[in-house]
Amino acid sequence: MSVSQAEQDTVAFTVEDGIAWVKFNRPEKRNCMSPQLNRQMMRVLDELEYRDDVGVLVLSGEGTAWSAGMDLKEYFRENEAKGLGAMRQAQRESYGWWRRLRWYQKPTIAMVNGWCFGGGYGPLFGCDLAFAAEEAQFGLSEINWGILPGGGATKIAVELMSFRNAMYHSMMGENVDGKKAAEWGLVNEAVPLANLKERVTEVANVLLQKNPVALKATKDAIRRVGEMTYENAEDYLVRAQEAANSFDNEGRKEGIKQFIDDKTYKPGLGAYDK
Ligand code: ACO
């Protein structure tokens, strides 16, 4: 089935020097997530995931928003009017690409340039790292229009924030700026909007220097071990490394050689030369 141009235009991307810059692209609607956008985002993630020229994916928003959450008209009102089947399909489409991001082959960075509300916390958490503009505004605004933070947002609040902050943030419907979001653990760091892209590029370039097999194993491990006992985590990590070895037989050996034999770098101070 051919996809309409309007649907394709809901997401924009370019690939430059190993970095895929993907954008929510409905600036006139503050990049809120419609069913069309959710479907297109999955297609774009599909297209980029295994490309050799993509080492890191950055997700940002066109215009003044990162994402104003779910589209209250197209995602909620119109689908609710169609019935349960339509609602469930819309949920599968949005939760689907957020899940895809959580387990993406390449490292991912949320570059939060502006508004980030409600459902936006799904892709925010889906990205491995997150950098915000100090001027950005974050809100679990669900309570302001009469629902609980669904679509995983409550779980994300508890994963990322302290109990007290998660409770306050969810119940009060007040926004926090990028600085407070960093303090609360919603993002790694906040910098002035004017410096955001530069800082994210710097971080992406560091990631591009690392062993990609080890990066994928590491990001998956961080997401998985939280719910394991120590014993299970220890065992999982042994097996995860052994599985990674079968994909990358030479990388870590080269890393050891450059340190122990060639003495060309120190792993404590940087990455080996790929
Ligand atoms: N759903 C549907 N339409 C939206 C959404 C949304 N989440 N956010 C913005 N829009 C639309 C507006 O209706 C408006 O449409 P129009 O031009 O056809 O009138 C357009 O985008 C521009 O929005 P404004 O409100 O005019 O933009 P402004 O810059 O003044 O405000 C703000 C931005 C604060 C983000 C505001 O749009 C807003 O509060 N949006 C809703 C945020 C929200 O609570 N999202 C839901 C979270 S809960 C969830 O996701 C489950």
XYZ file of C-alpha atoms and ligand atoms in Angstrom:
325
model
C 0.000 0.000 0.000
C 1.441 3.381 -0.937
C 1.882 5.877 1.868
C 0.560 9.399 1.310
C 3.037 12.262 1.078
C 1.308 13.942 4.041
C 1.974 10.881 6.185
C 5.604 10.633 5.043
C 6.100 14.315 5.886
C 5.269 13.782 9.580
C 8.886 12.685 10.110
C 12.013 14.205 8.583
C 15.562 12.876 8.614
C 19.050 13.390 7.259
C 22.197 11.334 7.709
C 25.481 13.205 8.146
C 28.864 11.866 9.219
C 27.483 8.737 10.870
C 24.628 10.498 12.678
C 20.962 10.092 11.676
C 19.121 13.286 12.636
C 15.463 12.291 12.899
C 12.794 14.908 13.590
C 9.193 14.900 14.669
C 7.935 17.075 11.822
C 4.528 18.524 12.654
C 5.712 21.884 14.009
C 2.330 23.510 13.371
C 0.825 20.929 15.771
C 3.769 21.113 18.168
C 4.862 17.674 16.954
C 2.068 15.870 18.765
C 1.909 12.210 17.790
C -0.884 11.323 15.390
C -1.418 7.771 14.109
C 0.204 8.862 10.827
C 3.290 10.106 12.618
C 3.534 6.918 14.672
C 3.371 4.757 11.567
C 5.901 6.892 9.713
C 8.309 6.910 12.636
C 8.342 3.115 12.609
C 9.128 3.138 8.876
C 11.976 5.609 9.389
C 13.423 3.573 12.263
C 13.239 0.496 10.035
C 15.007 2.259 7.209
C 17.866 3.566 9.358
C 18.533 0.764 11.831
C 21.004 -1.369 9.878
C 22.409 1.197 7.475
C 26.216 1.120 7.474
C 26.394 4.911 7.330
C 24.364 5.292 10.564
C 26.200 4.850 13.863
C 24.016 6.977 16.167
C 20.412 8.151 15.914
C 19.337 11.522 17.330
C 15.638 12.293 17.799
C 14.602 15.945 17.910
C 11.650 18.109 16.937
C 11.079 20.688 14.213
C 10.069 24.103 15.536
C 9.359 25.004 19.143
C 8.400 21.535 20.376
C 10.133 18.221 20.877
C 6.697 16.597 21.112
C 3.473 17.848 22.709
C 2.535 14.225 23.462
C -0.293 12.308 21.859
C -2.547 14.064 19.375
C -5.635 14.593 21.500
C -7.829 14.878 18.420
C -6.465 12.305 16.001
C -5.080 9.753 18.470
C -7.659 9.990 21.273
C -10.936 11.561 20.148
C -11.157 10.189 16.623
C -10.036 6.676 17.563
C -12.240 6.502 20.619
C -15.157 7.396 18.358
C -14.274 4.458 16.103
C -14.197 1.982 18.971
C -11.918 -0.315 20.909
C -10.296 -1.904 17.854
C -9.147 1.474 16.559
C -7.818 2.479 19.991
C -5.870 -0.753 20.322
C -4.398 -0.341 16.847
C -3.304 3.221 17.633
C -1.718 1.998 20.866
C 0.145 -0.782 19.055
C 1.491 1.734 16.550
C 2.766 4.212 19.131
C 3.976 1.751 21.775
C 5.494 -0.249 18.922
C 7.980 2.358 17.763
C 8.827 3.387 21.351
C 9.657 -0.241 22.122
C 11.672 -0.417 18.918
C 13.677 2.579 20.128
C 14.320 1.025 23.544
C 16.007 -1.948 21.905
C 17.404 -0.169 18.843
C 20.550 -1.588 17.291
C 22.309 1.776 17.313
C 22.781 4.139 20.278
C 20.021 6.744 20.429
C 19.943 10.275 21.831
C 16.875 12.396 22.566
C 17.685 16.035 21.777
C 14.839 17.812 23.538
C 14.643 21.227 21.932
C 11.290 22.391 23.363
C 7.939 21.178 24.703
C 7.883 17.573 25.911
C 4.558 16.332 27.240
C 2.832 13.128 28.287
C 3.160 10.540 25.543
C 6.457 12.211 24.611
C 7.959 10.509 27.649
C 7.661 7.204 25.715
C 10.269 8.088 23.082
C 12.206 10.122 25.662
C 12.724 6.947 27.695
C 13.133 4.942 24.488
C 16.313 6.898 23.739
C 19.424 5.750 25.570
C 20.653 9.245 26.387
C 18.793 12.539 26.583
C 19.983 16.148 26.348
C 17.634 19.074 26.751
C 17.630 22.772 26.085
C 17.515 24.657 29.370
C 14.512 26.426 27.833
C 12.620 23.169 27.157
C 9.504 22.428 29.195
C 8.604 18.959 30.451
C 5.185 18.032 31.771
C 3.048 15.055 32.632
C 0.000 17.100 31.720
C -2.384 14.121 31.612
C -3.848 15.120 34.957
C -4.676 18.556 33.499
C -7.124 17.055 31.027
C -8.373 14.247 33.190
C -6.461 11.019 32.632
C -3.590 9.223 34.342
C -0.148 9.208 32.695
C -0.680 6.125 30.533
C 1.216 4.640 27.624
C 4.042 3.783 30.002
C 4.473 7.365 31.253
C 3.817 6.492 34.900
C 6.310 3.644 34.718
C 8.835 5.951 33.077
C 8.322 8.576 35.793
C 9.088 5.964 38.445
C 12.063 4.568 36.511
C 13.698 7.957 36.028
C 12.720 10.010 39.077
C 12.636 9.669 42.823
C 9.314 8.550 44.320
C 8.546 12.049 45.605
C 9.374 13.797 42.333
C 7.456 11.223 40.284
C 4.436 11.702 42.511
C 4.643 15.512 42.438
C 5.270 15.645 38.684
C 2.324 13.319 37.912
C -0.182 14.801 40.346
C 0.471 18.531 40.003
C 0.483 18.942 36.225
C 3.187 21.608 36.516
C 6.001 21.876 33.971
C 9.713 21.777 34.743
C 12.389 23.333 32.569
C 15.410 21.541 31.129
C 17.604 22.315 34.134
C 15.117 20.837 36.582
C 14.576 17.873 34.228
C 18.315 17.174 34.438
C 18.275 17.551 38.221
C 15.352 15.106 38.416
C 16.964 12.559 36.072
C 14.627 12.939 33.098
C 17.622 13.886 30.941
C 21.394 13.586 31.286
C 22.127 17.254 30.912
C 20.637 20.615 30.001
C 22.458 23.267 27.984
C 21.267 26.523 26.410
C 19.230 25.840 23.264
C 21.863 27.625 21.177
C 24.458 25.006 22.230
C 22.239 21.922 22.199
C 23.093 20.549 18.782
C 26.803 21.135 19.322
C 26.738 19.238 22.633
C 24.718 16.347 21.168
C 27.095 16.137 18.188
C 30.015 15.958 20.619
C 28.388 13.068 22.512
C 27.413 11.273 19.290
C 30.984 11.544 18.026
C 32.278 9.890 21.193
C 29.811 7.029 20.692
C 30.914 6.673 17.058
C 34.428 5.878 18.281
C 33.281 2.940 20.445
C 32.929 -0.698 19.487
C 29.323 -0.918 18.149
C 28.768 -4.519 19.248
C 29.831 -3.634 22.793
C 27.571 -0.548 22.750
C 24.483 -2.576 21.823
C 25.294 -5.210 24.465
C 25.866 -2.485 27.064
C 22.668 -0.537 26.421
C 20.565 -3.707 26.502
C 22.267 -4.807 29.720
C 21.545 -1.497 31.433
C 17.851 -1.797 30.546
C 17.597 -5.434 31.601
C 19.568 -5.843 34.824
C 17.463 -3.403 36.857
C 14.774 -5.991 37.432
C 17.145 -8.925 38.044
C 18.609 -10.296 41.248
C 22.371 -9.884 41.501
C 22.878 -13.590 40.729
C 20.706 -13.442 37.612
C 22.374 -10.240 36.432
C 25.838 -11.750 36.866
C 24.839 -14.763 34.795
C 23.046 -12.658 32.144
C 26.118 -10.443 31.736
C 28.456 -13.414 31.237
C 26.157 -14.782 28.574
C 25.589 -11.377 26.967
C 29.345 -10.833 26.627
C 29.838 -14.333 25.216
C 27.069 -13.681 22.687
C 28.686 -10.346 21.790
C 32.010 -12.149 21.257
C 30.479 -14.213 18.496
C 29.504 -11.024 16.634
C 32.784 -9.252 17.273
C 35.707 -11.640 17.590
C 38.470 -9.153 16.918
C 37.377 -5.837 18.442
C 38.089 -6.527 22.090
C 41.303 -8.407 21.243
C 42.480 -5.370 19.310
C 41.530 -3.217 22.310
C 43.687 -5.345 24.619
C 46.570 -5.423 22.102
C 46.676 -1.636 21.627
C 46.849 -1.220 25.417
C 49.091 -4.096 26.536
C 51.414 -4.579 23.525
C 51.363 -1.383 21.449
C 50.823 0.971 24.395
C 48.999 3.378 22.086
C 46.086 4.181 24.419
C 44.723 3.594 27.909
C 41.150 2.193 28.220
C 40.709 4.257 31.371
C 41.199 7.425 29.322
C 39.535 6.723 25.964
C 38.615 4.180 23.271
C 40.984 2.056 21.170
C 41.493 2.929 17.533
C 38.906 0.979 15.516
N -2.965 17.268 20.487
C -3.617 17.848 19.469
N -3.310 19.066 19.012
C -2.302 19.724 19.592
C -1.562 19.174 20.653
C -1.922 17.882 21.098
N -1.250 17.257 22.074
N -0.631 20.066 21.040
C -0.760 21.122 20.229
N -1.774 20.920 19.360
C -2.250 21.823 18.301
C -3.150 22.922 18.827
O -4.462 22.469 18.967
C -2.969 23.946 17.760
O -3.757 23.574 16.665
P -4.484 24.698 15.711
O -3.361 25.524 15.159
O -5.195 23.893 14.699
O -5.358 25.479 16.645
C -1.512 23.801 17.340
O -1.136 22.502 17.745
C -0.589 24.789 17.996
O -0.780 24.706 19.399
P -0.875 25.987 20.336
O -1.526 25.532 21.596
O -1.487 27.120 19.618
O 0.684 26.277 20.550
P 1.424 27.052 21.745
O 2.830 27.199 21.293
O 0.683 28.266 22.152
O 1.367 26.043 22.992
C 1.613 23.874 24.010
C 2.156 24.865 22.971
C 1.829 24.405 25.437
C 2.449 22.606 23.765
C 0.106 23.604 23.784
O -0.135 23.332 22.415
C -0.420 22.415 24.586
O -0.715 22.565 25.755
N -0.520 21.239 23.954
C -0.997 20.046 24.633
C 0.095 19.430 25.497
C -0.426 18.194 26.196
O -0.907 18.282 27.300
N -0.355 17.057 25.502
C -0.980 15.826 25.940
C -0.129 15.137 26.963
S -0.937 13.726 27.620
C -0.647 12.486 26.492
O 0.149 12.590 25.621
C -1.286 11.138 26.731
